[in-house]
Amino acid sequence: MRAEAQVSFSPSVALLFALPLGYMNARWGAVFWMLAIVLSLVASIQILKSLYLSKDDRIHQLGYLFAPVFACLMVGQLDLFFLLVLALFLKFHAERPFLAGLVLFPLATKPHLFLPFTLVLLACSIYRREFRVLIGGMCGLAASLMVIFAIDPRAWSQYFHTLRTVQPMHLFIPTWSVQLRAFIDPTAAWLQFIPEAGCCIWA
């Protein structure tokens, strides 16, 4: 039986997540990935509990029963890693803003999901004239880019070549934005950016 290659449209920052799996076979890779996701969930809930709940409060346990958690676990999505990143940001941003920014670099894996968050962070930094979070974020992103370049100098050129070749804007992806485009005018690619634009304006 021949395995089919899967193409990822995530920026090359995602290579840092996938790299450890290259040293394992499929079975142990799946075990490692699932364990990492579960540990990210547990760590995130514990961090949020320490920030917002009393020691005796057990309402945080409902976080393990949140429906999207099961969806992420079943399909092995990165979202629970992002949850841990945001939990760490909330933990550090007041007292250690540079470190808070530094831990945000994994969000560059899915920049479209966090564009409203980035705009709010930028506006907040300008309003408060406190730029250590932004500096930390840029340092984390720069470090990740250098690591990726050291691993594979052609990673970014191959990524952009894939985008030009496959043209993901013409693929059907089961999201609300693509559904909106399909409902109104499948040929108008700009329609699927309306939800993102609305979130950015609201932010």
XYZ file of C-alpha atoms in Angstrom:
203
model
C 0.000 0.000 0.000
C 1.467 3.338 -1.031
C 1.230 6.274 1.386
C 0.085 9.581 -0.109
C 2.136 12.679 0.561
C 0.377 15.391 2.530
C 1.105 19.024 1.697
C 1.034 21.597 4.472
C 0.314 25.234 3.671
C 1.630 26.442 7.022
C 4.710 28.712 6.883
C 8.061 27.042 7.411
C 7.922 27.864 11.144
C 5.822 24.693 11.377
C 8.986 22.740 10.548
C 10.083 23.205 14.176
C 7.004 21.261 15.335
C 7.407 18.481 12.798
C 11.181 18.045 13.055
C 11.221 15.636 16.058
C 8.795 13.344 14.221
C 11.365 12.789 11.490
C 13.455 10.745 13.910
C 10.610 8.322 14.723
C 8.577 5.753 12.872
C 4.880 6.401 12.256
C 3.655 4.616 15.400
C 6.016 6.300 17.852
C 5.587 9.609 16.058
C 1.830 9.411 16.604
C 2.318 8.511 20.276
C 4.781 11.363 20.787
C 2.507 13.866 19.023
C -0.584 12.858 20.997
C 1.330 12.950 24.276
C 2.678 16.430 23.468
C -0.841 17.663 22.683
C -2.309 16.246 25.891
C 0.525 17.690 28.005
C -0.022 21.085 26.342
C -3.691 20.948 27.305
C -2.952 19.999 30.926
C -0.248 22.673 31.266
C -2.521 25.331 29.738
C -5.405 24.584 32.090
C -3.109 24.538 35.112
C -1.560 27.885 34.146
C -4.965 29.480 33.634
C -6.173 28.035 36.939
C -3.184 29.553 38.764
C -3.909 32.944 37.187
C -7.661 33.225 37.587
C -8.991 30.686 40.112
C -8.538 29.913 43.771
C -6.715 26.765 44.849
C -9.940 25.067 45.904
C -11.879 25.951 42.748
C -12.418 22.947 40.467
C -14.306 24.626 37.622
C -11.108 24.417 35.556
C -11.776 20.696 35.096
C -14.538 21.614 32.662
C -11.742 22.646 30.303
C -11.006 18.979 29.685
C -14.612 18.484 28.540
C -14.691 21.461 26.149
C -15.923 20.135 22.784
C -13.147 21.699 20.639
C -10.586 19.942 22.853
C -11.888 16.566 21.661
C -11.849 17.785 18.064
C -8.209 18.854 18.392
C -7.271 15.534 19.992
C -9.016 13.468 17.332
C -7.348 15.196 14.370
C -4.035 16.039 16.035
C -4.286 19.787 15.435
C -1.726 22.364 16.572
C -4.375 24.404 18.370
C -3.589 23.035 21.823
C 0.038 24.097 21.382
C -1.259 27.580 20.585
C -3.413 27.457 23.727
C -0.275 26.769 25.764
C 1.533 29.655 24.044
C -1.280 32.079 24.900
C -1.488 30.787 28.470
C 2.249 31.384 28.882
C 1.819 34.861 27.392
C -0.856 35.696 29.971
C 1.365 34.361 32.731
C 4.413 36.424 31.764
C 3.142 39.591 30.077
C 2.801 41.727 33.237
C 6.061 40.941 35.014
C 8.269 39.532 32.227
C 7.064 41.179 28.994
C 10.127 40.278 26.901
C 9.692 36.582 27.739
C 5.962 36.896 27.066
C 6.738 38.126 23.570
C 9.446 35.528 23.058
C 7.061 32.607 23.553
C 4.655 33.917 20.893
C 6.725 32.863 17.862
C 4.807 29.567 17.301
C 1.730 31.656 16.423
C 3.492 32.520 13.148
C 2.580 28.981 12.061
C -1.023 30.172 11.577
C -0.713 33.967 11.173
C -4.239 34.395 9.788
C -5.729 33.072 13.037
C -3.887 35.567 15.217
C -3.952 38.729 13.102
C -6.619 40.401 15.323
C -4.588 39.444 18.416
C -1.464 40.921 16.817
C -3.241 44.188 16.038
C -4.488 44.513 19.621
C -1.011 43.724 20.939
C 0.517 46.348 18.654
C -2.074 48.989 19.616
C -1.659 48.204 23.322
C 2.124 48.498 23.080
C 1.902 51.856 21.318
C -0.718 53.177 23.733
C 1.320 52.177 26.792
C 4.664 52.970 25.155
C 5.860 49.571 26.297
C 7.558 47.655 23.504
C 9.306 44.802 25.289
C 6.604 42.322 24.289
C 6.984 43.281 20.625
C 10.775 43.127 20.844
C 10.560 39.694 22.454
C 8.188 38.534 19.724
C 10.493 39.747 16.963
C 13.498 38.114 18.645
C 11.643 34.798 18.962
C 10.548 34.918 15.327
C 14.048 35.856 14.136
C 15.594 33.010 16.157
C 13.094 30.505 14.746
C 13.831 31.682 11.198
C 17.563 31.242 11.746
C 17.065 27.741 13.124
C 14.902 26.817 10.131
C 17.511 28.235 7.737
C 20.202 26.190 9.483
C 18.092 23.018 9.151
C 17.156 23.594 5.514
C 18.299 26.746 3.652
C 15.715 26.003 0.931
C 12.717 25.700 3.281
C 11.229 29.111 2.525
C 11.896 29.018 -1.219
C 10.245 25.580 -1.362
C 7.312 26.880 0.672
C 6.658 29.801 -1.696
C 7.121 27.502 -4.695
C 4.453 25.190 -3.250
C 2.063 28.109 -2.817
C 2.571 29.160 -6.435
C 2.194 25.619 -7.724
C -0.740 24.337 -5.681
C -2.542 27.704 -5.284
C -4.406 26.944 -2.040
C -6.792 29.846 -2.645
C -8.488 27.626 -5.242
C -8.850 24.626 -2.941
C -11.994 23.861 -0.990
C -11.293 24.062 2.741
C -14.174 23.507 5.215
C -14.109 26.917 6.910
C -16.720 29.646 7.293
C -14.779 32.030 5.051
C -14.602 29.540 2.179
C -18.282 28.664 2.673
C -19.134 32.371 2.391
C -17.211 32.616 -0.867
C -18.850 29.447 -2.231
C -22.324 30.735 -1.333
C -21.929 34.195 -2.917
C -19.415 33.828 -5.751
C -16.880 30.960 -5.896
C -14.716 32.919 -8.349
C -14.293 35.940 -6.032
C -11.401 35.013 -3.761
C -11.606 38.330 -1.899
C -14.903 37.286 -0.301
C -13.216 34.804 2.012
C -11.190 37.620 3.584
C -14.336 39.411 4.801
C -14.568 37.509 8.150
C -10.878 38.193 8.852
C -11.307 41.876 7.985
C -14.370 42.105 10.247
C -12.430 40.569 13.164
C -9.548 42.994 12.611
C -11.878 46.006 12.538
C -13.595 44.811 15.717
C -10.212 44.232 17.357
